[in-house]
Amino acid sequence: MNLKGKVAYITGGTKGIGYGVAECLLAQGMKVAISGRSEAGVQEALKSLGDKENVLGLRSDVSSLSDETVAVKKILDKWGQLDLVLANAGVGHFAPIDEMKESEWHKMININLNGVFHTLKASVEALKKSEGYYMTLASLAGTNFFANGAGYNATKFGVVGFTQAAMLDLRKYNIKVTTIMPGSVASNFNGNKPSEKDSWKIQAEDIGKLVVDLLMMHPRTLPSKIEVRPTRPDLK
């Protein structure tokens, strides 16, 4: 597939994995819309990316279907098509279940799980027209549970199940659907600032290259669920 001129929408695209994917797609000649909950964060990312012609910044909270519907409309108004949607936005709060706050539980459900539904619901008709690609950014936490992770595990298990069922629903429209499940990533997740201490981890651009590889794969072949982890975990 020639990716030049194709249009992508990345939620949570102002930093971390989403930002890294945006850079890789732009390098392939794609037009990329990125969204985030903070207008200041969106503007900072736009300034950093620098490509005013091929980048669109959108303030959108994925926990709101109306926000996502408006975001997709703006993309279609600007570029007339939508070929790839990457539902990447996510948050994490980690605590024993008896100490987890109700507000933290609901925030993870609303962003991590409801968000992937809202993003797909808002974009699915455009993806039908383009016979496009819908991807979710899940996690190895979507198949491996761990202590203090009840809320995060619940959302990521849900994302994996949602995406796999959506794949079965949408492939009759020639829409490809994949969930990507990374392990440790050097990202801005939970306020982390990537540094040399994260050099052993998957890098954001590694996920970006993976997304490009998926887009370039022959239309007859669909890797519907991909686990990806560091080659050598931190042994310190």
Coordinates of N, CA and C in Angstrom, one line a residue:
M1 N 0.8 -1.2 0.0 CA 0.0 0.0 0.0 C 0.9 1.2 0.0
N2 N 0.5 2.2 -0.8 CA 1.2 3.5 -0.8 C 0.5 4.4 0.2
L3 N 1.2 4.7 1.3 CA 0.5 5.5 2.4 C 0.4 7.0 2.1
K4 N 1.1 7.5 1.1 CA 1.1 8.9 0.9 C -0.3 9.4 0.6
G5 N -0.7 10.4 1.4 CA -2.0 11.0 1.2 C -3.1 10.4 2.0
K6 N -2.8 9.2 2.6 CA -3.8 8.6 3.4 C -4.0 9.4 4.7
V7 N -5.1 9.3 5.4 CA -5.5 10.1 6.5 C -5.6 9.2 7.8
A8 N -5.0 9.6 8.8 CA -5.0 8.9 10.1 C -5.5 9.8 11.2
Y9 N -6.2 9.2 12.2 CA -6.6 9.9 13.4 C -6.1 9.1 14.6
I10 N -5.4 9.8 15.5 CA -4.7 9.1 16.6 C -5.3 9.8 17.9
T11 N -6.0 9.1 18.7 CA -6.4 9.7 20.0 C -5.2 9.6 21.0
G12 N -5.2 10.5 21.9 CA -4.0 10.5 22.8 C -2.7 10.7 22.0
G13 N -2.8 11.5 21.0 CA -1.7 11.7 20.1 C -0.7 12.8 20.4
T14 N -0.9 13.5 21.5 CA 0.0 14.6 21.8 C 1.3 14.3 22.5
K15 N 1.4 13.1 22.9 CA 2.7 12.7 23.6 C 2.8 11.1 23.6
G16 N 3.9 10.6 24.0 CA 4.1 9.2 24.2 C 3.9 8.4 23.0
I17 N 3.2 7.2 23.1 CA 3.1 6.3 22.0 C 2.3 7.0 20.8
G18 N 1.3 7.7 21.1 CA 0.5 8.3 20.1 C 1.3 9.3 19.2
Y19 N 2.1 10.1 19.9 CA 3.0 11.1 19.3 C 4.0 10.4 18.4
G20 N 4.6 9.3 18.9 CA 5.6 8.5 18.2 C 5.0 7.9 16.9
V21 N 3.8 7.4 17.0 CA 3.1 6.9 15.8 C 2.9 8.0 14.8
A22 N 2.4 9.1 15.3 CA 2.2 10.3 14.4 C 3.4 10.6 13.6
E23 N 4.6 10.7 14.3 CA 5.8 11.0 13.6 C 6.1 10.0 12.5
C24 N 5.9 8.7 12.8 CA 6.2 7.7 11.8 C 5.2 7.7 10.6
L25 N 4.0 8.0 10.8 CA 3.0 8.1 9.8 C 3.3 9.3 8.9
L26 N 3.7 10.5 9.5 CA 4.0 11.6 8.7 C 5.2 11.4 7.8
A27 N 6.2 10.6 8.3 CA 7.3 10.3 7.6 C 7.0 9.4 6.3
Q28 N 5.8 8.8 6.4 CA 5.4 8.0 5.2 C 4.5 8.8 4.3
G29 N 4.4 10.1 4.6 CA 3.6 11.0 3.7 C 2.1 11.0 4.0
M30 N 1.7 10.5 5.2 CA 0.3 10.5 5.6 C -0.1 11.8 6.2
K31 N -1.4 12.1 6.2 CA -1.9 13.3 6.9 C -2.4 12.7 8.2
V32 N -2.1 13.4 9.3 CA -2.4 12.9 10.6 C -3.1 13.9 11.5
A33 N -4.3 13.5 12.1 CA -5.0 14.2 13.1 C -4.6 13.6 14.4
I34 N -4.3 14.5 15.4 CA -4.0 14.0 16.7 C -5.0 14.7 17.7
S35 N -5.4 14.0 18.7 CA -6.3 14.6 19.7 C -5.7 14.4 21.1
G36 N -6.2 15.3 22.0 CA -5.9 15.2 23.4 C -6.9 15.9 24.2
R37 N -7.0 15.7 25.5 CA -8.0 16.4 26.3 C -7.6 17.8 26.6
S38 N -6.3 18.2 26.5 CA -5.9 19.5 26.9 C -5.6 20.3 25.6
E39 N -6.2 21.5 25.5 CA -5.9 22.3 24.3 C -4.4 22.8 24.3
A40 N -3.9 23.0 25.5 CA -2.5 23.4 25.6 C -1.6 22.3 25.1
G41 N -1.9 21.1 25.5 CA -1.1 19.9 25.1 C -1.2 19.7 23.6
V42 N -2.4 19.9 23.0 CA -2.5 19.8 21.6 C -1.7 20.8 20.9
Q43 N -1.7 22.1 21.3 CA -0.9 23.1 20.7 C 0.6 22.9 20.8
E44 N 1.0 22.4 21.9 CA 2.4 22.0 22.2 C 2.9 21.0 21.2
A45 N 2.1 19.9 21.0 CA 2.4 18.8 20.1 C 2.4 19.3 18.7
L46 N 1.5 20.2 18.3 CA 1.5 20.7 16.9 C 2.8 21.5 16.6
K47 N 3.2 22.3 17.6 CA 4.4 23.1 17.5 C 5.6 22.2 17.3
S48 N 5.6 21.1 18.1 CA 6.8 20.2 18.0 C 6.8 19.4 16.7
L49 N 5.6 19.0 16.2 CA 5.6 18.3 14.9 C 5.9 19.2 13.8
G50 N 5.4 20.4 13.8 CA 5.9 21.4 12.8 C 5.3 21.3 11.5
D51 N 4.6 20.2 11.1 CA 4.1 20.1 9.7 C 2.7 20.6 9.7
K52 N 2.5 21.9 9.4 CA 1.2 22.5 9.5 C 0.2 22.0 8.4
E53 N 0.8 21.7 7.3 CA -0.1 21.2 6.1 C -0.7 19.9 6.4
N54 N 0.1 19.0 7.0 CA -0.3 17.6 7.1 C -0.7 17.1 8.5
V55 N -0.8 18.1 9.4 CA -1.2 17.7 10.8 C -2.4 18.6 11.2
L56 N -3.3 17.9 11.9 CA -4.5 18.6 12.5 C -4.6 18.3 13.9
G57 N -4.6 19.3 14.8 CA -4.7 19.1 16.2 C -6.2 19.3 16.7
L58 N -6.6 18.4 17.5 CA -8.0 18.4 18.0 C -8.1 18.2 19.5
R59 N -8.9 19.1 20.2 CA -9.1 18.9 21.6 C -10.4 18.0 21.7
S60 N -10.2 16.8 22.2 CA -11.3 15.8 22.3 C -11.1 14.9 23.5
D61 N -12.1 14.7 24.2 CA -12.1 13.8 25.4 C -12.8 12.5 24.9
V62 N -12.1 11.4 24.8 CA -12.6 10.2 24.2 C -13.7 9.6 25.1
S63 N -13.8 10.0 26.4 CA -14.9 9.6 27.2 C -16.3 10.2 26.8
S64 N -16.2 11.1 25.8 CA -17.4 11.8 25.3 C -17.6 11.4 23.8
L65 N -18.7 10.7 23.5 CA -19.0 10.4 22.2 C -19.2 11.6 21.3
S66 N -19.9 12.6 21.9 CA -20.1 13.9 21.1 C -18.7 14.5 20.8
D67 N -17.8 14.5 21.7 CA -16.5 15.1 21.4 C -15.8 14.3 20.2
E68 N -15.9 13.0 20.2 CA -15.3 12.2 19.2 C -16.0 12.4 17.8
T69 N -17.3 12.5 17.9 CA -18.1 12.7 16.7 C -17.7 14.1 16.0
V70 N -17.5 15.1 16.8 CA -17.1 16.4 16.3 C -15.7 16.3 15.8
A71 N -14.8 15.6 16.4 CA -13.4 15.4 16.0 C -13.3 14.8 14.6
V72 N -14.1 13.7 14.4 CA -14.1 13.0 13.2 C -14.7 13.9 12.1
K73 N -15.7 14.6 12.4 CA -16.3 15.5 11.4 C -15.3 16.6 10.9
K74 N -14.5 17.1 11.8 CA -13.4 18.1 11.5 C -12.4 17.5 10.6
I75 N -12.0 16.2 10.8 CA -11.1 15.5 10.0 C -11.7 15.4 8.5
L76 N -12.9 14.9 8.5 CA -13.5 14.7 7.2 C -13.7 16.1 6.4
D77 N -14.1 17.1 7.2 CA -14.2 18.4 6.6 C -12.9 18.9 6.0
K78 N -11.8 18.6 6.6 CA -10.5 19.1 6.2 C -9.9 18.2 5.0
W79 N -10.0 16.9 5.2 CA -9.3 16.0 4.2 C -10.3 15.1 3.4
G80 N -11.5 15.0 3.8 CA -12.5 14.3 3.0 C -12.5 12.8 3.1
Q81 N -11.6 12.2 4.0 CA -11.5 10.8 4.1 C -10.9 10.4 5.4
L82 N -11.0 9.2 5.8 CA -10.3 8.7 7.0 C -9.9 7.2 6.8
D83 N -8.6 6.9 6.8 CA -8.1 5.6 6.4 C -7.7 4.8 7.6
L84 N -7.2 5.4 8.7 CA -6.7 4.7 9.8 C -7.2 5.5 11.1
V85 N -7.7 4.7 12.0 CA -8.0 5.2 13.3 C -7.2 4.4 14.4
L86 N -6.4 5.1 15.2 CA -5.7 4.4 16.3 C -6.3 4.9 17.6
A87 N -7.0 4.1 18.3 CA -7.6 4.5 19.6 C -6.5 4.2 20.7
N88 N -5.8 5.2 21.0 CA -4.6 5.1 21.8 C -4.7 5.7 23.2
A89 N -5.7 6.6 23.4 CA -5.8 7.3 24.6 C -6.0 6.4 25.8
G90 N -5.3 6.6 26.9 CA -5.5 5.8 28.1 C -4.9 6.4 29.3
V91 N -5.4 5.9 30.5 CA -4.9 6.4 31.8 C -4.7 5.1 32.7
G92 N -4.0 5.3 33.7 CA -3.8 4.1 34.7 C -3.7 4.6 36.1
H93 N -4.4 4.0 37.0 CA -4.3 4.2 38.4 C -4.1 2.8 39.1
F94 N -3.1 2.7 39.9 CA -2.8 1.4 40.4 C -2.8 1.4 42.0
A95 N -3.6 0.5 42.5 CA -3.7 0.4 44.0 C -4.5 -0.9 44.3
P96 N -4.3 -1.4 45.5 CA -5.1 -2.6 45.9 C -6.5 -2.2 45.8
I97 N -7.4 -3.2 45.5 CA -8.8 -3.0 45.2 C -9.5 -2.3 46.4
D98 N -9.0 -2.7 47.6 CA -9.7 -2.1 48.8 C -9.3 -0.6 49.0
E99 N -8.3 -0.2 48.3 CA -7.8 1.2 48.5 C -8.1 2.1 47.2
M100 N -8.6 1.4 46.1 CA -8.8 2.2 44.9 C -10.0 3.1 45.1
K101 N -9.9 4.3 44.6 CA -11.0 5.3 44.7 C -12.0 5.0 43.6
E102 N -13.3 5.2 43.9 CA -14.3 5.1 42.9 C -14.1 6.0 41.7
S103 N -13.6 7.2 41.9 CA -13.3 8.1 40.8 C -12.3 7.6 39.9
E104 N -11.2 6.9 40.5 CA -10.2 6.4 39.6 C -10.7 5.2 38.8
W105 N -11.5 4.4 39.4 CA -12.1 3.3 38.6 C -12.9 3.8 37.4
H106 N -13.8 4.8 37.7 CA -14.6 5.3 36.6 C -13.8 6.0 35.6
K107 N -12.8 6.7 36.0 CA -12.0 7.4 35.0 C -11.3 6.5 34.0
M108 N -10.8 5.3 34.5 CA -10.2 4.3 33.7 C -11.2 3.7 32.7
I109 N -12.4 3.4 33.3 CA -13.4 2.8 32.5 C -13.9 3.8 31.4
N110 N -14.1 5.0 31.7 CA -14.5 6.0 30.8 C -13.6 6.3 29.7
I111 N -12.3 6.4 30.0 CA -11.3 6.7 29.0 C -10.8 5.5 28.3
N112 N -10.3 4.5 29.0 CA -9.7 3.3 28.4 C -10.7 2.4 27.7
L113 N -11.8 2.2 28.2 CA -12.8 1.3 27.6 C -13.9 2.0 26.9
N114 N -14.6 2.9 27.5 CA -15.7 3.6 26.8 C -15.1 4.4 25.6
G115 N -13.8 4.8 25.8 CA -13.2 5.6 24.8 C -13.0 4.9 23.5
V116 N -12.6 3.6 23.5 CA -12.4 2.9 22.3 C -13.7 2.7 21.5
F117 N -14.8 2.5 22.3 CA -16.1 2.4 21.7 C -16.5 3.7 21.0
H118 N -16.3 4.8 21.8 CA -16.7 6.1 21.2 C -15.9 6.5 20.0
T119 N -14.6 6.2 20.0 CA -13.8 6.5 18.8 C -14.2 5.7 17.6
L120 N -14.5 4.4 17.8 CA -15.0 3.6 16.7 C -16.4 4.0 16.2
K121 N -17.3 4.2 17.2 CA -18.6 4.6 16.8 C -18.6 5.9 16.0
A122 N -17.8 6.8 16.3 CA -17.7 8.1 15.6 C -17.1 8.0 14.2
S123 N -16.3 7.0 14.0 CA -15.5 6.9 12.8 C -15.9 5.7 11.9
V124 N -16.8 4.8 12.3 CA -17.0 3.6 11.6 C -17.5 3.8 10.2
E125 N -18.4 4.8 10.0 CA -19.0 5.0 8.7 C -17.9 5.5 7.7
A126 N -17.0 6.4 8.2 CA -15.9 6.8 7.3 C -15.0 5.7 7.0
L127 N -14.8 4.8 7.9 CA -13.9 3.6 7.7 C -14.5 2.7 6.7
K128 N -15.9 2.6 6.7 CA -16.6 1.7 5.7 C -16.3 2.3 4.3
K129 N -16.4 3.6 4.2 CA -16.2 4.2 2.8 C -14.8 4.0 2.3
S130 N -13.8 4.1 3.2 CA -12.4 4.0 2.8 C -11.9 2.5 2.8
E131 N -12.7 1.6 3.4 CA -12.2 0.3 3.7 C -10.9 0.3 4.4
G132 N -11.0 1.1 5.5 CA -9.8 1.5 6.3 C -9.4 0.5 7.4
Y133 N -8.7 1.0 8.4 CA -8.1 0.2 9.4 C -8.4 0.9 10.8
Y134 N -8.9 0.1 11.7 CA -9.1 0.5 13.1 C -8.2 -0.3 14.0
M135 N -7.4 0.4 14.8 CA -6.5 -0.2 15.7 C -6.7 0.3 17.1
T136 N -6.6 -0.6 18.1 CA -6.6 -0.1 19.5 C -5.3 -0.4 20.1
L137 N -4.9 0.5 21.1 CA -3.7 0.3 21.8 C -4.1 -0.3 23.2
A138 N -4.0 -1.6 23.3 CA -4.3 -2.3 24.6 C -3.0 -2.4 25.4
S139 N -2.7 -3.6 25.9 CA -1.6 -3.8 26.8 C -1.4 -5.3 27.1
L140 N -0.2 -5.7 27.4 CA -0.1 -7.1 28.0 C -0.9 -7.2 29.2
A141 N -1.3 -6.1 29.9 CA -2.2 -6.1 31.0 C -3.6 -6.5 30.6
G142 N -3.8 -6.7 29.3 CA -5.1 -7.1 28.8 C -5.2 -8.7 28.8
T143 N -4.1 -9.3 29.1 CA -4.2 -10.8 29.2 C -3.4 -11.3 30.4
N144 N -2.6 -10.5 31.1 CA -1.9 -10.8 32.3 C -2.3 -10.0 33.4
F145 N -3.0 -10.5 34.4 CA -3.4 -9.7 35.6 C -2.3 -9.6 36.6
F146 N -2.3 -8.6 37.4 CA -1.3 -8.4 38.4 C -1.9 -7.6 39.6
A147 N -1.2 -7.8 40.8 CA -1.7 -7.1 42.0 C -1.7 -5.6 41.8
N148 N -2.6 -4.9 42.4 CA -2.8 -3.5 42.3 C -3.2 -3.0 40.9
G149 N -3.6 -4.0 40.1 CA -4.0 -3.6 38.7 C -5.4 -3.9 38.4
A150 N -6.3 -4.1 39.4 CA -7.7 -4.6 39.1 C -8.4 -3.7 38.1
G151 N -8.3 -2.3 38.3 CA -9.0 -1.4 37.4 C -8.4 -1.4 36.0
Y152 N -7.1 -1.3 36.0 CA -6.4 -1.2 34.7 C -6.5 -2.5 33.9
N153 N -6.4 -3.6 34.6 CA -6.6 -4.9 34.0 C -8.0 -5.0 33.4
A154 N -9.0 -4.6 34.2 CA -10.4 -4.7 33.8 C -10.6 -4.0 32.5
T155 N -10.0 -2.8 32.4 CA -10.2 -2.0 31.1 C -9.4 -2.6 30.0
K156 N -8.2 -3.1 30.2 CA -7.4 -3.6 29.1 C -7.9 -5.0 28.6
F157 N -8.4 -5.8 29.6 CA -9.0 -7.0 29.2 C -10.2 -6.7 28.3
G158 N -11.0 -5.6 28.7 CA -12.1 -5.2 27.9 C -11.8 -4.7 26.6
V159 N -10.7 -3.9 26.5 CA -10.3 -3.4 25.1 C -9.9 -4.6 24.2
V160 N -9.2 -5.6 24.7 CA -8.9 -6.7 23.9 C -10.1 -7.4 23.4
G161 N -11.1 -7.7 24.3 CA -12.3 -8.4 23.9 C -13.1 -7.6 22.9
F162 N -13.3 -6.3 23.2 CA -14.0 -5.4 22.3 C -13.4 -5.4 20.9
T163 N -12.1 -5.2 20.9 CA -11.5 -5.1 19.6 C -11.6 -6.4 18.7
Q164 N -11.4 -7.5 19.4 CA -11.5 -8.8 18.7 C -13.0 -9.0 18.2
A165 N -14.0 -8.7 19.0 CA -15.4 -8.8 18.5 C -15.7 -7.8 17.4
A166 N -15.1 -6.6 17.5 CA -15.3 -5.6 16.4 C -14.7 -6.1 15.1
M167 N -13.6 -6.7 15.2 CA -12.9 -7.3 14.0 C -13.9 -8.2 13.3
L168 N -14.5 -9.1 14.0 CA -15.5 -10.0 13.4 C -16.7 -9.3 12.8
D169 N -17.1 -8.2 13.5 CA -18.2 -7.5 13.0 C -17.9 -6.7 11.7
L170 N -16.7 -6.2 11.6 CA -16.4 -5.2 10.5 C -15.6 -5.8 9.3
R171 N -15.1 -7.0 9.4 CA -14.3 -7.4 8.3 C -15.1 -7.7 7.0
K172 N -16.5 -7.8 7.2 CA -17.3 -8.0 6.0 C -17.4 -6.7 5.2
Y173 N -16.9 -5.5 5.8 CA -16.9 -4.3 5.1 C -15.4 -4.0 4.6
N174 N -14.6 -5.0 4.7 CA -13.2 -4.9 4.3 C -12.5 -3.8 5.2
I175 N -13.0 -3.7 6.4 CA -12.2 -2.9 7.5 C -11.4 -3.9 8.2
K176 N -10.1 -3.6 8.3 CA -9.2 -4.3 9.2 C -9.2 -3.8 10.6
V177 N -9.2 -4.7 11.6 CA -9.2 -4.3 13.0 C -8.1 -5.1 13.7
T178 N -7.3 -4.4 14.4 CA -6.2 -5.0 15.2 C -6.0 -4.4 16.6
T179 N -5.7 -5.2 17.6 CA -5.3 -4.6 18.9 C -3.8 -4.9 19.1
I180 N -3.1 -3.9 19.5 CA -1.7 -4.0 19.8 C -1.5 -4.0 21.3
M181 N -0.8 -5.0 21.8 CA -0.7 -5.2 23.2 C 0.8 -5.1 23.7
P182 N 1.3 -3.9 23.9 CA 2.7 -3.7 24.3 C 2.9 -4.1 25.8
G183 N 4.2 -4.4 26.1 CA 4.6 -4.5 27.5 C 5.2 -3.2 27.9
S184 N 6.3 -3.2 28.5 CA 6.9 -1.9 29.0 C 7.3 -1.0 27.9
V185 N 6.8 0.2 27.9 CA 7.1 1.2 26.8 C 7.7 2.5 27.5
A186 N 8.7 3.0 26.9 CA 9.3 4.3 27.3 C 8.3 5.4 26.9
S187 N 7.3 5.7 27.7 CA 6.3 6.7 27.3 C 6.1 7.7 28.4
N188 N 5.2 8.6 28.2 CA 4.8 9.6 29.2 C 3.7 9.1 30.1
F189 N 3.4 7.8 30.0 CA 2.3 7.3 30.8 C 2.4 7.5 32.3
N190 N 1.4 8.0 32.9 CA 1.4 8.3 34.4 C 2.5 9.3 34.8
G191 N 2.7 10.3 33.9 CA 3.6 11.3 34.2 C 5.1 11.0 34.1
N192 N 5.4 9.8 33.5 CA 6.8 9.4 33.3 C 7.4 10.3 32.3
K193 N 8.7 10.7 32.4 CA 9.4 11.4 31.4 C 10.5 10.5 30.9
P194 N 10.4 9.9 29.7 CA 11.4 9.0 29.2 C 12.8 9.5 29.3
S195 N 13.7 8.6 29.7 CA 15.1 9.0 29.9 C 16.0 7.8 29.6
E196 N 17.2 7.8 29.9 CA 18.2 6.7 29.7 C 17.7 5.5 30.5
K197 N 17.1 5.7 31.6 CA 16.7 4.6 32.4 C 15.6 3.7 31.7
D198 N 15.0 4.3 30.7 CA 14.0 3.6 29.9 C 14.5 3.0 28.6
S199 N 15.8 3.0 28.5 CA 16.4 2.6 27.2 C 16.1 1.1 26.9
W200 N 15.9 0.3 27.9 CA 15.6 -1.1 27.7 C 14.2 -1.4 27.2
K201 N 13.4 -0.4 27.3 CA 11.9 -0.6 27.0 C 11.7 -0.4 25.5
I202 N 10.5 -0.9 25.1 CA 10.0 -0.5 23.8 C 9.9 1.0 23.7
Q203 N 10.3 1.5 22.5 CA 10.2 3.0 22.3 C 9.0 3.3 21.5
A204 N 8.5 4.5 21.7 CA 7.3 4.9 21.0 C 7.4 4.7 19.5
E205 N 8.6 5.0 18.9 CA 8.8 4.9 17.5 C 8.8 3.4 17.0
D206 N 9.0 2.5 18.0 CA 8.9 1.1 17.6 C 7.5 0.7 17.4
I207 N 6.6 1.3 18.2 CA 5.1 1.0 18.0 C 4.7 1.7 16.7
G208 N 5.3 2.9 16.4 CA 5.0 3.6 15.1 C 5.4 2.7 13.9
K209 N 6.5 2.1 14.0 CA 7.0 1.3 12.9 C 6.1 0.1 12.7
L210 N 5.6 -0.5 13.9 CA 4.7 -1.6 13.8 C 3.4 -1.2 13.1
V211 N 2.9 0.0 13.4 CA 1.7 0.4 12.8 C 1.9 0.5 11.3
V212 N 3.0 1.1 10.9 CA 3.3 1.2 9.4 C 3.4 -0.2 8.8
D213 N 4.0 -1.1 9.5 CA 4.1 -2.5 8.9 C 2.7 -3.1 8.8
L214 N 1.8 -2.9 9.7 CA 0.5 -3.4 9.6 C -0.3 -2.8 8.4
L215 N -0.1 -1.5 8.2 CA -0.7 -0.8 7.1 C -0.2 -1.3 5.7
M216 N 1.1 -1.7 5.7 CA 1.7 -2.1 4.5 C 1.4 -3.6 4.2
M217 N 0.9 -4.3 5.1 CA 0.6 -5.8 4.9 C -0.4 -6.0 3.8
H218 N -0.3 -7.1 3.1 CA -1.2 -7.4 2.0 C -2.7 -7.4 2.6
P219 N -3.6 -6.9 1.8 CA -5.0 -6.8 2.3 C -5.6 -8.2 2.7
R220 N -5.1 -9.3 2.2 CA -5.7 -10.6 2.5 C -5.3 -11.1 3.8
T221 N -4.3 -10.4 4.5 CA -3.7 -10.9 5.7 C -4.0 -10.0 6.9
L222 N -4.5 -10.5 8.0 CA -4.8 -9.6 9.1 C -4.2 -10.2 10.4
P223 N -3.2 -9.6 11.0 CA -2.8 -9.9 12.3 C -3.7 -9.2 13.3
S224 N -4.7 -9.9 13.9 CA -5.7 -9.3 14.6 C -5.4 -8.9 16.1
K225 N -4.4 -9.6 16.6 CA -4.0 -9.3 18.0 C -2.4 -9.5 18.1
I226 N -1.7 -8.5 18.5 CA -0.3 -8.5 18.5 C 0.3 -8.2 19.9
E227 N 1.0 -9.2 20.4 CA 1.7 -8.9 21.7 C 3.1 -8.5 21.3
V228 N 3.6 -7.5 22.0 CA 5.0 -7.0 21.8 C 5.6 -6.6 23.1
R229 N 6.8 -7.0 23.3 CA 7.5 -6.8 24.6 C 8.9 -6.5 24.4
P230 N 9.6 -5.9 25.4 CA 11.0 -5.7 25.3 C 11.8 -7.0 25.0
T231 N 12.8 -7.0 24.2 CA 13.6 -8.2 24.0 C 14.2 -8.7 25.3
R232 N 14.8 -7.7 26.0 CA 15.4 -8.1 27.3 C 14.9 -7.2 28.4
P233 N 14.1 -7.7 29.3 CA 13.6 -6.8 30.4 C 14.7 -6.3 31.3
D234 N 14.4 -5.2 32.0 CA 15.3 -4.6 32.9 C 15.6 -5.6 34.0
L235 N 16.9 -5.9 34.2 CA 17.3 -6.9 35.2 C 17.9 -6.3 36.4
K236 N 17.8 -5.0 36.6 CA 18.4 -4.4 37.7 C 17.6 -4.7 39.0

